[in-house]
């Protein structure tokens, strides 16, 4: 039988099947962070169950960490306690933790691929919905709740019903100024926020084949924003080259053996999917969102649509936008470049390339938050920090930061923020804040102009 | 986990689509390291204005409505995987959420916490919301064994639930118990693949 990439990886991890019920799926790698793990550790401790495979767990602190003065004690008491709890739990259970300040610390979905933990053909989970990011490597990776974190702690397995399959193909040549973020925002704007629910998505077509690993991660990262638990891209030479030589990647002969296996993973010619969508790359332009879910996106040159339903109206009311209006020239006071969607070195190169020789608009507060210590170091090494400093942008220390505003990086009430993150939900970036999702290029341009501009007119 | 068999209760209508877990429990309340107290902050930014005053327009603050069933618009629970959303809803006292569609991760989290997600047809949801609007005292009966939700003799629908999860809900079992019983199969898998 012809198999999809997803089928191949899934089937290789089934330990057992309950008759007419879910399957027991083996999990190769379990990533944890401070926010969704403490209750799972408590659960195990209360029931006297040990952590089954501590060597397959990697921990980092990211959601609730400050992005300034990381060398000093954390001021917020609850945040400090949550991080201390993570340290204690990891120590007690022999789990490797890259805590705040460690050279490998960073956002879980940035540091794990960077260190070579993420590899094709694996199953990976984390108590975080953006775990779909790792699907960029041809990995089955998905977010889980805390009860499931406890299950994986206890058994290295999960009870799951195999999801249905979905393929989104994008072929053709991308227009100038269109980044991977625009591709995924475009797809979600066409398919809506729940079209992928119950499905695992594969992205196919020359657009994804030609993308860098960073770009593929941006795309897979937002699979959950159309409801899909995960998104995958077939591993190829780009993938192998990225993985090779990384700290925890297989070495020499082991690596060659793995590559031979990874090459068998792509979807077989003629394999069928439960649902398929096709898009033309030429139709995609730089995108922005105007509403309060990631499906509410338009091309930057388009006007906000006019719709009559109550949820749409509520959303526009929250954003203080009018149906039918254009967002070009809207004054913007906050710009955030960061999050597990867009905080990798390529994202900062794109931003720096646009910013170089220009100045940030006086009305704008612009935060640049790298995804990891390694990205931060690379920004400095490549001289990008000098570009940002000269232009008046603020380079902060790594973490999830203003993507979910658990720490002090909050956008004030009523303010708009053009953000490279993944969610524009009400209050996501701070109570009453209004988020406009965009690519790092559009975000950089907004910071320079102090308003939303038609970026396509500003490219050579 | 608490057992669930049948429930008869009044309901609170939340006529909003795409309710994300950031609305159910905003991120600033995720700093706790236990499961307690989240109910106090469920739908915090919809229940209260920024100055702390009560938003009387919001469904949960409408004195006409009460009960342990939440009836919400399409695609309930989308967004973040935070199980804190399920803890916030159960902490507030909800035992059932009715919607025409649930996001995957939320649905799983709810089932793992004895909160029953009941997925109904769009027509049923529309009628149910309209009945609740006209008669807030309406009682709803949810029967998990029969997999039915009924409002009165004329309005009733059956709903689907994974057979395994149904057994867990009825008996108050959780997945850890089952997975631990599979230890030898898991170890055999590890040996075969390493």
XYZ file of C-alpha atoms in Angstrom, chain B:
194
model
C -10.761 11.842 37.724
C -14.431 12.329 38.614
C -16.906 9.901 37.079
C -19.492 11.135 34.604
C -22.704 9.360 33.664
C -25.654 11.746 33.294
C -26.208 15.392 34.039
C -29.310 17.540 34.192
C -28.613 21.221 34.502
C -29.415 24.706 33.325
C -26.917 26.201 30.906
C -24.996 29.376 30.152
C -24.982 30.453 26.498
C -21.806 31.960 25.063
C -22.710 33.060 21.557
C -19.159 33.576 20.325
C -17.274 31.562 17.709
C -13.582 30.616 17.802
C -13.267 31.025 21.568
C -9.528 30.509 22.058
C -7.835 29.242 25.203
C -6.205 32.655 25.733
C -9.731 33.988 26.394
C -10.651 31.032 28.618
C -7.548 31.692 30.746
C -5.180 34.558 29.835
C -1.431 33.786 29.874
C -0.709 36.042 32.846
C -2.525 33.514 35.067
C -0.342 30.585 33.989
C 2.369 31.127 36.573
C 0.861 28.755 39.134
C 2.468 25.361 39.638
C -0.688 23.560 40.789
C -4.180 23.147 39.330
C -6.028 25.224 41.902
C -7.673 28.611 41.586
C -7.939 28.872 37.794
C -11.751 28.950 38.025
C -11.575 32.431 39.563
C -10.005 33.739 36.379
C -11.958 31.859 33.722
C -12.810 34.287 30.862
C -11.191 36.949 33.042
C -10.943 39.688 30.412
C -14.513 39.149 29.233
C -15.973 38.931 32.742
C -14.244 42.032 34.032
C -13.299 45.406 32.559
C -9.677 46.458 32.817
C -10.472 48.617 35.876
C -11.728 45.474 37.647
C -15.426 46.290 37.398
C -17.816 43.544 36.340
C -18.832 43.431 32.666
C -22.567 42.901 33.092
C -22.985 42.270 29.363
C -21.014 39.060 29.534
C -22.971 35.766 29.663
C -21.358 34.450 32.857
C -22.385 37.632 34.676
C -25.993 37.527 33.479
C -28.114 36.713 36.535
C -30.719 35.036 34.316
C -28.313 32.222 33.584
C -26.749 29.566 35.751
C -25.809 25.902 35.657
C -22.890 23.612 34.928
C -23.280 23.422 31.139
C -21.596 25.950 28.850
C -23.081 26.282 25.364
C -20.609 27.968 23.018
C -20.136 28.883 19.350
C -18.226 26.954 16.699
C -14.535 25.955 17.086
C -14.387 26.210 20.867
C -10.977 25.930 22.550
C -8.709 26.767 19.621
C -5.171 28.072 20.062
C -2.788 27.306 22.885
C -2.545 23.776 24.308
C -2.760 25.049 27.897
C -4.670 22.513 29.987
C -5.193 25.414 32.381
C -8.225 26.212 30.177
C -9.855 22.915 31.169
C -8.884 23.483 34.826
C -10.389 26.992 34.677
C -13.696 25.709 33.299
C -13.965 22.813 35.782
C -12.753 25.114 38.554
C -15.635 27.457 37.802
C -18.003 24.504 38.020
C -18.651 23.499 34.419
C -19.075 19.786 33.743
C -20.121 19.921 30.073
C -19.278 22.189 27.142
C -21.583 22.063 24.130
C -20.416 23.376 20.750
C -20.754 22.548 17.061
C -16.962 22.052 16.859
C -14.042 21.646 19.250
C -10.333 22.189 18.705
C -8.340 18.934 19.054
C -6.040 19.674 21.957
C -8.760 21.313 24.045
C -11.072 18.348 23.487
C -8.398 15.936 24.730
C -7.586 18.117 27.728
C -11.277 18.371 28.645
C -11.734 14.594 28.495
C -8.639 14.125 30.662
C -10.233 16.315 33.329
C -13.745 14.910 33.446
C -15.156 17.837 31.458
C -17.378 16.401 28.728
C -17.203 18.084 25.303
C -20.501 17.468 23.518
C -20.310 18.149 19.798
C -23.712 18.858 18.254
C -24.896 19.814 14.776
C -24.985 23.483 13.815
C -28.783 23.338 13.593
C -29.073 21.849 17.066
C -26.707 24.469 18.488
C -28.670 27.287 16.880
C -31.964 25.981 18.258
C -30.484 25.392 21.678
C -29.090 28.922 21.839
C -32.420 30.359 20.767
C -34.305 28.330 23.401
C -31.879 29.509 26.090
C -32.326 33.096 24.949
C -36.121 32.871 25.234
C -36.198 30.697 28.298
C -33.022 30.890 30.395
C -34.384 28.414 32.916
C -34.408 25.570 30.402
C -32.744 22.430 31.675
C -30.569 20.255 29.483
C -30.030 16.542 30.009
C -26.750 14.966 28.931
C -26.616 11.178 29.040
C -23.131 9.829 28.372
C -24.077 6.165 28.366
C -26.706 6.720 25.680
C -24.628 9.510 24.098
C -27.601 11.869 23.922
C -28.227 15.507 24.698
C -31.834 16.582 25.054
C -33.642 19.752 25.917
C -37.222 18.575 25.693
C -39.209 15.893 23.895
C -38.730 17.485 20.513
C -35.144 18.682 20.690
C -32.692 15.845 21.200
C -29.556 14.697 19.436
C -27.003 11.948 19.813
C -23.318 12.808 19.999
C -20.132 10.915 19.281
C -17.349 10.043 21.668
C -14.408 7.688 21.346
C -15.454 4.385 22.958
C -12.280 4.185 25.026
C -12.679 7.751 26.301
C -16.312 7.069 27.136
C -15.305 4.149 29.339
C -12.698 6.357 31.028
C -15.238 9.122 31.732
C -17.879 6.747 33.077
C -15.426 4.954 35.356
C -13.181 7.873 36.230
C -10.073 6.181 34.760
C -7.241 8.063 33.143
C -4.710 7.176 30.445
C -1.799 6.798 32.861
C -3.398 3.727 34.427
C -3.768 2.143 31.020
C -0.295 3.077 29.759
C 1.377 1.724 32.897
C -0.357 -1.595 32.279
C 1.422 -1.673 28.885
C 4.968 -1.376 30.286
C 6.173 -4.745 28.959
C 4.890 -4.021 25.413
C 6.568 -0.609 25.559
C 9.880 -2.104 26.623
C 9.592 -4.755 23.926
C 9.067 -1.980 21.366
C 12.149 -0.165 22.637
C 14.279 -3.306 22.391
C 13.056 -4.060 18.898
C 13.760 -0.570 17.557
C 17.009 0.341 19.272
